[in-house]
Coordinates of C-alpha atoms in Angstrom, one line a residue:
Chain V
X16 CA -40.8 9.3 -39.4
X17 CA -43.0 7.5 -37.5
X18 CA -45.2 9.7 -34.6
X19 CA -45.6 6.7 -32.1
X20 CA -43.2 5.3 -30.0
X21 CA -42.3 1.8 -31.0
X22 CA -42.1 0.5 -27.0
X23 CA -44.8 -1.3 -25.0
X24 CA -45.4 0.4 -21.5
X25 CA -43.0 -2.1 -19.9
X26 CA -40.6 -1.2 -22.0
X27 CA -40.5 2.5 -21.8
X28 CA -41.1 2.1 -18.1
X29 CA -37.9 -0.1 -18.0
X30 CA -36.4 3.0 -19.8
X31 CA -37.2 5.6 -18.0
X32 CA -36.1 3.7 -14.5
X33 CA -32.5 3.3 -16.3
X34 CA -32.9 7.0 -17.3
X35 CA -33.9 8.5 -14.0
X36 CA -31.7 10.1 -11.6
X37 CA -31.8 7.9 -8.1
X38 CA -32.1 9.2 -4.6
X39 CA -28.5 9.0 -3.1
X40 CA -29.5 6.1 -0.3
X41 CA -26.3 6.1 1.5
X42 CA -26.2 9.5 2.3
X43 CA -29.7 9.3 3.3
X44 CA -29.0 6.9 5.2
X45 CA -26.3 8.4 6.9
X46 CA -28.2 11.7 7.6
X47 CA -31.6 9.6 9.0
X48 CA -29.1 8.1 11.7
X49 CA -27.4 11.1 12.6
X50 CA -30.3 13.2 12.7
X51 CA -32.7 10.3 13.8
X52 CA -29.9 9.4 16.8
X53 CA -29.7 13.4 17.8
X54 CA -33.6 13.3 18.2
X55 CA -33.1 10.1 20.3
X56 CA -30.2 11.6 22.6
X57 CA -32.0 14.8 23.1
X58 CA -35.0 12.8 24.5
X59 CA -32.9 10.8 26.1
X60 CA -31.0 13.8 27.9
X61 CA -34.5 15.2 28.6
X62 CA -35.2 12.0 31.2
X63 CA -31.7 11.8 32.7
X64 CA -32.4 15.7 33.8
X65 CA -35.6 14.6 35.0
X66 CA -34.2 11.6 36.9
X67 CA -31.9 13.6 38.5
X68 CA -34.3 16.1 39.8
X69 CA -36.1 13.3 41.8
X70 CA -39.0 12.0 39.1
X71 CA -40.3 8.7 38.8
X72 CA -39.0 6.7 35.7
X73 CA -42.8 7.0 34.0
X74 CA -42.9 10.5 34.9
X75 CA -39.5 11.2 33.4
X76 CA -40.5 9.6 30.3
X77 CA -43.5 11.3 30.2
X78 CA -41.9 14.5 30.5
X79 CA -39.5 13.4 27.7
X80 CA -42.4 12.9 25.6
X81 CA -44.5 15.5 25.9
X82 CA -41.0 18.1 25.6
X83 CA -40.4 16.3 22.4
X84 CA -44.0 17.2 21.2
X85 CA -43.5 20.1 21.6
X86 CA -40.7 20.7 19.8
X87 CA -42.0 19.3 17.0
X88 CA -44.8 21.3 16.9
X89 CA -42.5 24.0 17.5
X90 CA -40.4 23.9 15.0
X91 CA -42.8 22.9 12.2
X92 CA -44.9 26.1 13.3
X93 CA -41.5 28.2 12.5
X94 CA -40.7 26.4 9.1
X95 CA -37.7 24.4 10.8
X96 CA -39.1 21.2 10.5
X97 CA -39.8 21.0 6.9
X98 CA -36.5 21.9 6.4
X99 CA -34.6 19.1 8.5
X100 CA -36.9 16.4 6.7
X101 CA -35.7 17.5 3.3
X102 CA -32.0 16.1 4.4
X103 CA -33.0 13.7 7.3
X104 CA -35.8 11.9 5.7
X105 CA -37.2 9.1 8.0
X106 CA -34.4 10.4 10.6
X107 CA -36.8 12.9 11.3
X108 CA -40.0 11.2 10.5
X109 CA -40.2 8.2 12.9
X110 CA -39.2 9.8 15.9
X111 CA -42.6 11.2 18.2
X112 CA -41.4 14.8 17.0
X113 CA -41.8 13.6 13.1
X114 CA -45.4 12.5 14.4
X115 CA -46.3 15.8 16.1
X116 CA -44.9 17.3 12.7
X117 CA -47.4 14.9 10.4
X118 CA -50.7 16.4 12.5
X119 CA -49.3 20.5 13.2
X120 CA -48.2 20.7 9.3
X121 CA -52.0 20.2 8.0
X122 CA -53.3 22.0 10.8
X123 CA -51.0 25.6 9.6
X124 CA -52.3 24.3 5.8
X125 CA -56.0 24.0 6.2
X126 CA -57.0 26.9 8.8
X127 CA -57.7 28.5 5.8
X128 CA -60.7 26.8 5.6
X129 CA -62.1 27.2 8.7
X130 CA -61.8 25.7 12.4
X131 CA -64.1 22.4 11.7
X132 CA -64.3 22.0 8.0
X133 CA -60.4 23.0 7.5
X134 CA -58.2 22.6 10.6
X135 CA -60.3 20.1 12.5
X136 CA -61.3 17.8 9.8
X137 CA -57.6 17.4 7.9
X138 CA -55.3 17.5 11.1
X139 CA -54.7 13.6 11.1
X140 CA -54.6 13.4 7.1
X141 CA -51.4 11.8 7.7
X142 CA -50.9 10.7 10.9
X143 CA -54.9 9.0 11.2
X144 CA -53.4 6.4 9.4
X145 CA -50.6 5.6 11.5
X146 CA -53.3 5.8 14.5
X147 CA -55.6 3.6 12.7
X148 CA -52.8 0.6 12.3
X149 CA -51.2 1.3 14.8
X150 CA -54.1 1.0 17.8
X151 CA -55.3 -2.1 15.7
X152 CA -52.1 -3.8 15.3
X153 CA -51.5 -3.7 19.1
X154 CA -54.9 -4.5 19.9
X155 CA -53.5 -7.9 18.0
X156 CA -50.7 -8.1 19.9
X157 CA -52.0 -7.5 23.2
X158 CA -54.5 -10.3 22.1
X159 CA -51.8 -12.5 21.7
X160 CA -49.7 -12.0 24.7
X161 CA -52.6 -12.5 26.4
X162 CA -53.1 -16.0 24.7
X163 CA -49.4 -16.8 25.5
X164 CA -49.9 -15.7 29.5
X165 CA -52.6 -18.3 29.8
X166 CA -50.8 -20.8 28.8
X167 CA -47.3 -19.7 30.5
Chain U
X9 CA -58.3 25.3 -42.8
X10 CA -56.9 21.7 -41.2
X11 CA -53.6 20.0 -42.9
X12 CA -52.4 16.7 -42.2
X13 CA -53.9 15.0 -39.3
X14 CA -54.6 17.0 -36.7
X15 CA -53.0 20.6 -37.8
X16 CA -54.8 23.2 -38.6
X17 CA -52.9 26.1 -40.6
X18 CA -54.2 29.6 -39.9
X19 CA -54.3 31.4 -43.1
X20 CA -55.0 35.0 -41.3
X21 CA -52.1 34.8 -39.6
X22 CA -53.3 36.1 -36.0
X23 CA -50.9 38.1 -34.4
X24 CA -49.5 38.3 -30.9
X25 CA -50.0 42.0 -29.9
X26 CA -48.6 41.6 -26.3
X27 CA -47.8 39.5 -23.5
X28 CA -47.2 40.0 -19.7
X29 CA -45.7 38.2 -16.9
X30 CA -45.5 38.1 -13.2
X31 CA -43.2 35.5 -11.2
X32 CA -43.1 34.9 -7.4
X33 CA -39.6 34.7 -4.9
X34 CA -38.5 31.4 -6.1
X35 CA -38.7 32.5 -10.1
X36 CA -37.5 36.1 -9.3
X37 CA -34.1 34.3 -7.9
X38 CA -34.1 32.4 -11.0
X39 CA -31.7 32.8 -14.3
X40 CA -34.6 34.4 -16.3
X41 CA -35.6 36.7 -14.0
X42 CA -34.9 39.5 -15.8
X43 CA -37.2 39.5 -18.7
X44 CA -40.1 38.8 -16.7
X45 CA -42.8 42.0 -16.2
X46 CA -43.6 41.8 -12.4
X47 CA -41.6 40.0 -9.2
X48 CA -43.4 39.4 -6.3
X49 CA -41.3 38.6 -2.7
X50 CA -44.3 37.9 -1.0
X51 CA -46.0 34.1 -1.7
X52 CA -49.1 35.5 -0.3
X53 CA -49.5 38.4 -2.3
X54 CA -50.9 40.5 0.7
X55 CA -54.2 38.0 0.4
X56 CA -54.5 35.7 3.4
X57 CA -55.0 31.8 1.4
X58 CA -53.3 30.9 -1.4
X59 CA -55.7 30.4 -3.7
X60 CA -56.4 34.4 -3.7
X61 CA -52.7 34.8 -4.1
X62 CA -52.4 32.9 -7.1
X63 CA -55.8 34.6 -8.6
X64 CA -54.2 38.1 -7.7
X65 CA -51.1 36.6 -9.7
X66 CA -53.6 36.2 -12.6
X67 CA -55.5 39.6 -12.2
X68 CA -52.1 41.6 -11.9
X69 CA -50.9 39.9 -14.9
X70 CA -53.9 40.2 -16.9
X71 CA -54.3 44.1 -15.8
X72 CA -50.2 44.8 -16.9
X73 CA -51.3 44.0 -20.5
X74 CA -53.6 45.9 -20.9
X75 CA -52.3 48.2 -19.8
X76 CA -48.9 47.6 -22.1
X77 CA -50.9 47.4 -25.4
X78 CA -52.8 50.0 -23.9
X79 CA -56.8 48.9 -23.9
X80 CA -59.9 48.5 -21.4
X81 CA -61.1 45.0 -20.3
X82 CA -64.6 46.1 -22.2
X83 CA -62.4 45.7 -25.9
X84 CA -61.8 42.2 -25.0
X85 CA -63.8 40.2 -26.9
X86 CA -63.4 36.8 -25.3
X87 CA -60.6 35.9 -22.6
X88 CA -59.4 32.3 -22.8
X89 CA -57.7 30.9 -19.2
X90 CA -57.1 27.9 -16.8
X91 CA -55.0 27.2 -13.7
X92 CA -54.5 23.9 -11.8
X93 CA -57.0 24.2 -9.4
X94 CA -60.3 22.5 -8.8
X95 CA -63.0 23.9 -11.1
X96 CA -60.9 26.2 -12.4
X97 CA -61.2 28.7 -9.5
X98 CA -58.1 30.7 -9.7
X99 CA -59.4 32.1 -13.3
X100 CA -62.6 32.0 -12.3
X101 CA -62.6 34.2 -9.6
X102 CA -60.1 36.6 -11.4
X103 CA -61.8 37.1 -14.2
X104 CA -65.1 37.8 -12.4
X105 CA -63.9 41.2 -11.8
X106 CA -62.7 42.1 -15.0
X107 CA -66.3 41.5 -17.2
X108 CA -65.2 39.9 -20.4
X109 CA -66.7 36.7 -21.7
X110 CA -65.0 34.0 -20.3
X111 CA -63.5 30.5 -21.7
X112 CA -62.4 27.9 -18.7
X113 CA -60.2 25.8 -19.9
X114 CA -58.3 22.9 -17.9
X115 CA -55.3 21.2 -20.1
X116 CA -52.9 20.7 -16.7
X117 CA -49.8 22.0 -17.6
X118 CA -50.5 22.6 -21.7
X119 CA -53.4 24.7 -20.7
X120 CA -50.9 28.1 -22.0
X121 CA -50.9 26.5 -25.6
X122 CA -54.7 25.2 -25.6
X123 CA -56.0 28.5 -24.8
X124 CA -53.6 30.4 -27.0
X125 CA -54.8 27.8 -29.6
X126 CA -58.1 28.9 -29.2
X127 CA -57.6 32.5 -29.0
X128 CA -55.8 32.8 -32.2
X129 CA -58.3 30.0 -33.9
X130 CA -61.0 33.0 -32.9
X131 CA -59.0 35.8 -34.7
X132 CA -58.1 33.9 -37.6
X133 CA -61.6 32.7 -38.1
X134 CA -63.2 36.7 -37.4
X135 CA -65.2 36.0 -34.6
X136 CA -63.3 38.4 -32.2
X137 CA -60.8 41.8 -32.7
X138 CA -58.8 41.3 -29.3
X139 CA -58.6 37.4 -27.5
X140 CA -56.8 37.0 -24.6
X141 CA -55.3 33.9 -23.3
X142 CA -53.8 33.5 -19.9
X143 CA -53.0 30.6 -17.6
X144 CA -51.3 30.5 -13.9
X145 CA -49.8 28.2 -11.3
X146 CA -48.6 28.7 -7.5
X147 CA -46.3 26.3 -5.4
X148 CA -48.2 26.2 -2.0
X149 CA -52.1 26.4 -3.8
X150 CA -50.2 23.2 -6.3
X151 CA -48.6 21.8 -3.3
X152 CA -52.1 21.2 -1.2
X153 CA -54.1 19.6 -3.8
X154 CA -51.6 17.2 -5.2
X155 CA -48.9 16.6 -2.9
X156 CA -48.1 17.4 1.4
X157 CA -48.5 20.1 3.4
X158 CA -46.0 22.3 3.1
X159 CA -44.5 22.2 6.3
X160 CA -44.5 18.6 6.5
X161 CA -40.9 17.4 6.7
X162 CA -40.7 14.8 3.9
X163 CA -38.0 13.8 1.3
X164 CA -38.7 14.5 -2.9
X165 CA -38.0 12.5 -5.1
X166 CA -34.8 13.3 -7.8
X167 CA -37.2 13.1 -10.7
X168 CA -39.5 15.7 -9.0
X169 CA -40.3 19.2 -10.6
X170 CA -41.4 22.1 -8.2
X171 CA -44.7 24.2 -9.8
X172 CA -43.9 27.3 -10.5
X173 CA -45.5 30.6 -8.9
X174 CA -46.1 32.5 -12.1
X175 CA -48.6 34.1 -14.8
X176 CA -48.3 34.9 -18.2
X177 CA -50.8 36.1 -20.7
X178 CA -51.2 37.2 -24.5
X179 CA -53.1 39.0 -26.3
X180 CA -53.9 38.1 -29.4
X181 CA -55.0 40.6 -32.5
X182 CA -55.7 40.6 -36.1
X183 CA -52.4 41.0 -38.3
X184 CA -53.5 43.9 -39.4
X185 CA -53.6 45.6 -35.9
X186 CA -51.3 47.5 -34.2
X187 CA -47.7 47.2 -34.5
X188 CA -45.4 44.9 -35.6
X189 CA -45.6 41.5 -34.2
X190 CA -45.0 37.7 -34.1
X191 CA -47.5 35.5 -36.2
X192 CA -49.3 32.3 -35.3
X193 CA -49.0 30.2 -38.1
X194 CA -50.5 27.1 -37.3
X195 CA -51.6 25.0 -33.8
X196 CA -51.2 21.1 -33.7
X197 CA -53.7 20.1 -30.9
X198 CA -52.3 17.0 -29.3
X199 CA -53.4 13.4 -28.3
X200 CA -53.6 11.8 -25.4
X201 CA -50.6 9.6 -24.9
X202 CA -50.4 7.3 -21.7
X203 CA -47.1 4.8 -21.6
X204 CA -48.0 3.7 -18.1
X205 CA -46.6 5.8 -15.9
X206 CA -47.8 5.9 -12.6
X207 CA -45.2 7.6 -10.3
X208 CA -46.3 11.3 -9.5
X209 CA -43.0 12.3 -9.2
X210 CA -42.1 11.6 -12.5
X211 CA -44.2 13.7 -14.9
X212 CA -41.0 14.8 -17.3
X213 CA -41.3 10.9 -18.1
X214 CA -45.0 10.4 -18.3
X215 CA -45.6 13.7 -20.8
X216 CA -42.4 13.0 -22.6
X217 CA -44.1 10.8 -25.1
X218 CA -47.0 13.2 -25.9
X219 CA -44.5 16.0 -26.6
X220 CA -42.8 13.6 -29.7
X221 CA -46.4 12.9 -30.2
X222 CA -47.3 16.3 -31.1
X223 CA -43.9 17.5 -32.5
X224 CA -43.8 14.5 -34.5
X225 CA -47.2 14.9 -35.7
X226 CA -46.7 18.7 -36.7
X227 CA -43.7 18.3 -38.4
X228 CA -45.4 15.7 -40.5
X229 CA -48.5 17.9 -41.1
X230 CA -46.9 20.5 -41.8
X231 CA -44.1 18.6 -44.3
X232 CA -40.8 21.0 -42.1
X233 CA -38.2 19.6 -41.0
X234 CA -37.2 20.5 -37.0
X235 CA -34.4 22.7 -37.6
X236 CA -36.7 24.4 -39.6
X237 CA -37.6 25.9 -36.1
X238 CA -35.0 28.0 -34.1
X239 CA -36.1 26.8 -31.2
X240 CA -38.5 23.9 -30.5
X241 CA -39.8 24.6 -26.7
X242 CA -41.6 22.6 -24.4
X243 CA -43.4 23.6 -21.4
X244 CA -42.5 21.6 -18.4
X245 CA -40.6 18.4 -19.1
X246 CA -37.7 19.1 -16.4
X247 CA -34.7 17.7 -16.9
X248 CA -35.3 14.3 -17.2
X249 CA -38.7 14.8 -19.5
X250 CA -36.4 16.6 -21.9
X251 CA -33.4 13.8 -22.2
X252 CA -36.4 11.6 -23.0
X253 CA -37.5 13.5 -25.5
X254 CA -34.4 14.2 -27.4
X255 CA -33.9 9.8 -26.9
X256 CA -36.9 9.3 -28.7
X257 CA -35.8 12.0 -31.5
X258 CA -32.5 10.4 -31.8
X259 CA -34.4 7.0 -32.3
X260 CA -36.0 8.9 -35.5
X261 CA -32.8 9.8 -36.5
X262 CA -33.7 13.3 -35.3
X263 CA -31.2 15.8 -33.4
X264 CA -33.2 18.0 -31.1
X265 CA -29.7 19.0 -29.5
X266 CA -29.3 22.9 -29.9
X267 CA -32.9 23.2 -30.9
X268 CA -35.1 22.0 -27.8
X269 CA -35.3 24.4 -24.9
X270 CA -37.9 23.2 -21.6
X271 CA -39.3 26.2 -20.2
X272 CA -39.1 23.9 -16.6
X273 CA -35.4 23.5 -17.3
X274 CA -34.6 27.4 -18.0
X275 CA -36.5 28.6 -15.2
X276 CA -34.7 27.9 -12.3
X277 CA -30.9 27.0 -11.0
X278 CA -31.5 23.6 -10.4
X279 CA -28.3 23.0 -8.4
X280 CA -28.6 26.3 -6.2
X281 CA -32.4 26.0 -5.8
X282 CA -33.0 22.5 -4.9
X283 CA -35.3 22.3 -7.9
X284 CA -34.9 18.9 -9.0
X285 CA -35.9 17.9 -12.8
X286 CA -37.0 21.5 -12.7
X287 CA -40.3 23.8 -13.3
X288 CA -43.6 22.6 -13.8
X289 CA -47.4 24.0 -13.7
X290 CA -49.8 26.0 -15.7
X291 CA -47.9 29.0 -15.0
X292 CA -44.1 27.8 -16.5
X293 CA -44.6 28.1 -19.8
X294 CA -47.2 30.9 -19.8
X295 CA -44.0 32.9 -18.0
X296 CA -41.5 31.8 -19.5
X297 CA -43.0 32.6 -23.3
X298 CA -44.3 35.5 -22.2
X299 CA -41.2 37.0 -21.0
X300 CA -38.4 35.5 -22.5
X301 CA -39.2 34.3 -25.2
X302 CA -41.7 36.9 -26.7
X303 CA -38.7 39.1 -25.7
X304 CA -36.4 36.6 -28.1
X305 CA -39.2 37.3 -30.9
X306 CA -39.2 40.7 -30.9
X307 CA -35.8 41.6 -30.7
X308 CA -35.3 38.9 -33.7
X309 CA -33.1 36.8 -31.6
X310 CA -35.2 33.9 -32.9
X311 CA -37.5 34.2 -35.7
X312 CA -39.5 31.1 -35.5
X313 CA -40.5 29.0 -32.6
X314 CA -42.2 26.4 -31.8
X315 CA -44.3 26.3 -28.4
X316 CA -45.4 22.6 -26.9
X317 CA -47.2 23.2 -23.7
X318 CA -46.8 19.3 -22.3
X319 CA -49.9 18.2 -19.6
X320 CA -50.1 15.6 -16.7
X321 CA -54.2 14.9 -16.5
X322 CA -54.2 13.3 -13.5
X323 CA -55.4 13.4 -10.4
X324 CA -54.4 12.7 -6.6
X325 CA -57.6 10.3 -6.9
X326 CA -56.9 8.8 -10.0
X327 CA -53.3 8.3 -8.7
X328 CA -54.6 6.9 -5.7
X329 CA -57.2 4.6 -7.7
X330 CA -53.8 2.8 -8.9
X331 CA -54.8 4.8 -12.6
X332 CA -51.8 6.0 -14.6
X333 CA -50.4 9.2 -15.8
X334 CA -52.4 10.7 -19.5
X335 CA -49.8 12.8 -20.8
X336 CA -50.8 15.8 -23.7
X337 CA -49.7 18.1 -25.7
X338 CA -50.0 20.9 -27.8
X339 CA -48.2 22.8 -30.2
X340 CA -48.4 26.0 -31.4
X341 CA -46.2 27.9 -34.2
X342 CA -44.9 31.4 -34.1
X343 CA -43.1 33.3 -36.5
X344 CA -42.0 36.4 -37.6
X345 CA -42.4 38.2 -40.5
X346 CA -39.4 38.3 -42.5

């Protein structure tokens, strides 16, 4: 009998990964692109109606997103949204509603802790990344396209 | 007095007077509902954070046992407790009301065996008449420090355990005391094994390997055999955690199958519940011992039992420092007079 197991850490970690159960991609995949698409036609409904009532196309995309913020924001605040993401996965986080999710979700969580300290300090846990990289990545893009223009 | 390597053997044969146990929704829809003490609907507990919920979780537990045996907080010699929180506050602020000497003691997830440990090790030795050791866990207080806000709409993993909303407590008592009861015959503090494991979703696998530590190590120590056991029962290795373990048995030449229970497995209906690899936290084993399988003792369903309490000691930071998973575990022996 011997108390220690006899495999290195690559080994038992090559174990365990043949061991585990894995996450079922294709039917995650399936659901991200239903749900993900029914997100995208929903917004997309949104600015026809708009059109159709006479708005400019900026205004009618505004309109879009802003409705779509809202209900994402909604629906988190009702315990909807958690729920969708446990099936839709990425479906229902890369659309602007899973975004409005990622900054309402830790602002229910933390109130507890007060308006500044709690709410206001923790509401962009998850999304200030996604800000952070994502202003500073098209700051770099806009740089280049400008470099291209002056030469085009 | 100590045997082997790390067991000690406790000659005085403490005895386990009582135990109580209180389970939230989740656990109340579970398969072992029924021998728990107290279900709560409410995740809040009528408290408005979760932090007081789960300390209220603690207090009503600790306040159901004594009032089972029945006693007053002031004959408590010592309490022994821990939760998952930072610094220890769910038993901290618990026990503030109750005025008995107070041992904080963090363990993770073997926290129910380390303070039981301690509590009987107390008895045994003398130094106290009535020790109490109690441990608790909640989802949503778990669920903020270590993982996402709850109503964050993200996918878990398969290998993913969900902490359970629970407390459990014992009190522990001279043999001579009382009526009849189950005996602690010896504790095998565990070691701290880390195989490299750095996936947070996958603590079955990273505590696995302290649980055969510690079995493996009592079982040597104490010169039985496993099937000398009725039931060998870990705290929270989920599903996946206990395949591993019953692997690296097999490897041995050892058949765990029929012996080794998971508290995290029993808990819950895994395929109804979307639990994943099962139950986990502070508060799974403390429940799950303290109702069912106390309940087992008792009624001399089982006669002797074996109680690993398995521990993840990590940290989000530590995670997020690229560290990797410490797993531990400790064991604890229980028997009946026969």
């Amino acid at each position: 009998m011997n108390s220690n197991i006899n495999m290195s850490n690559e080994e038992y970690s090559t174990y365990v990964e043949s061991k585990a159960k894995k996450s079922p991609i294709f039917k995650n995949i399936v659901w991200a692109f239903l749900v993900g698409g029914l997100i995208c036609t929903i917004g997309q409904l949104i600015t026809n109606l708009f059109l159709s009532w006479g708005f400019s196309k900026d205004d009618a995309t505004m309109v879009c997103t802003i409705s779509l913020i809202f209900l994402g924001a909604f629906l988190t605040a009702i315990n909807v949204y958690s729920k969708i993401g446990q099936h839709a996965g990425a479906g229902s986080i890369i659309p602007i509603t899973g975004f409005s999710n990622s900054v309402v979700a830790p602002a229910i969580e933390f109130k507890t802790e007060g308006y500044v300290l709690g709410l206001g300090a923790n509401m962009f846990k998850i999304a200030g990344p996604v800000l952070v990289y994502g202003i500073t990545s098209s700051v770099f893009v806009g740089l280049i396209y400008w470099i291209i223009k002056l030469f085009m | 007095m100590k045997i082997g390597k790390q067991t000690i053997k406790l000659e005085n044969t403490p005895k386990i007077l009582q135990t109580s146990s209180i389970v939230g929704p989740k656990e109340t829809q579970g398969p072992l509902s029924q021998y728990f003490d107290k279900h709560i609907d409410d995740i809040f507990f009528g408290e408005t954070t979760f932090e007081k919920a789960e300390s209220k979780f603690m207090k009503t537990c600790i306040d159901n046992l004594l009032s089972k045996v029945p006693t007053l907080p002031e004959n408590i010699d010592y309490i022994f407790a821990g939760d998952l929180l930072n610094q220890c506050i769910c038993s901290g602020y618990c026990i503030r009301d109750l005025n008995i000497p107070f041992f904080g003691l963090y363990g993770a997830c073997s926290t129910f065996c380390e303070s039981l440990s301690l509590a009987s090790t107390f008895i045994n030795a003398g130094y106290a008449q009535k020790c109490i050791a109690a441990t608790s866990s909640h989802f949503c207080s778990a669920e903020r420090q270590f993982r996402m806000p709850l109503e964050h709409g993200n996918q878990k993993s398969p290998t993913a355990q969900c902490t359970v909303t629970a407390s459990g407590s014992a009190i522990v008592v001279p043999k001579d005391v009382g009526t009849q009861g189950p005996l602690i015959t010896h504790i095998t503090p565990g070691k701290i094994i880390d195989m490299g494991i750095t996936d947070m979703t996958n603590m079955g696998a990273a505590m696995a390997p302290a649980a055969f530590n510690t079995i493996m190590t009592h079982l040597q120590d104490t010169q039985r055999s496993a099937n000398y056991y009725d039931i060998i029962a870990t705290g929270d290795l989920g599903v996946l955690g206990s395949e591993i373990l019953v692997d690296l048995f097999n490897k041995e030449g050892i058949d765990l199958n029929g012996i080794h229970a998971d508290c995290g497995a029993l808990i819950y209906n895994h395929d109804k519940q979307d639990t994943h690899c099962g139950g986990s936290g502070c508060g799974c084993m403390a429940s799950v011992f303290s109702g069912y399988f106390f309940d087992q003792l008792k009624s001399k369903k089982i006669n002797k039992i074996l109680i690993v309490a398995t521990g993840a000691l990590m940290s989000p930071l530590s995670i997020q420092q690229g560290e990797s998973i410490p797993g531990i575990a400790h064991a604890v022996a229980i028997e009946n007079e026969v």
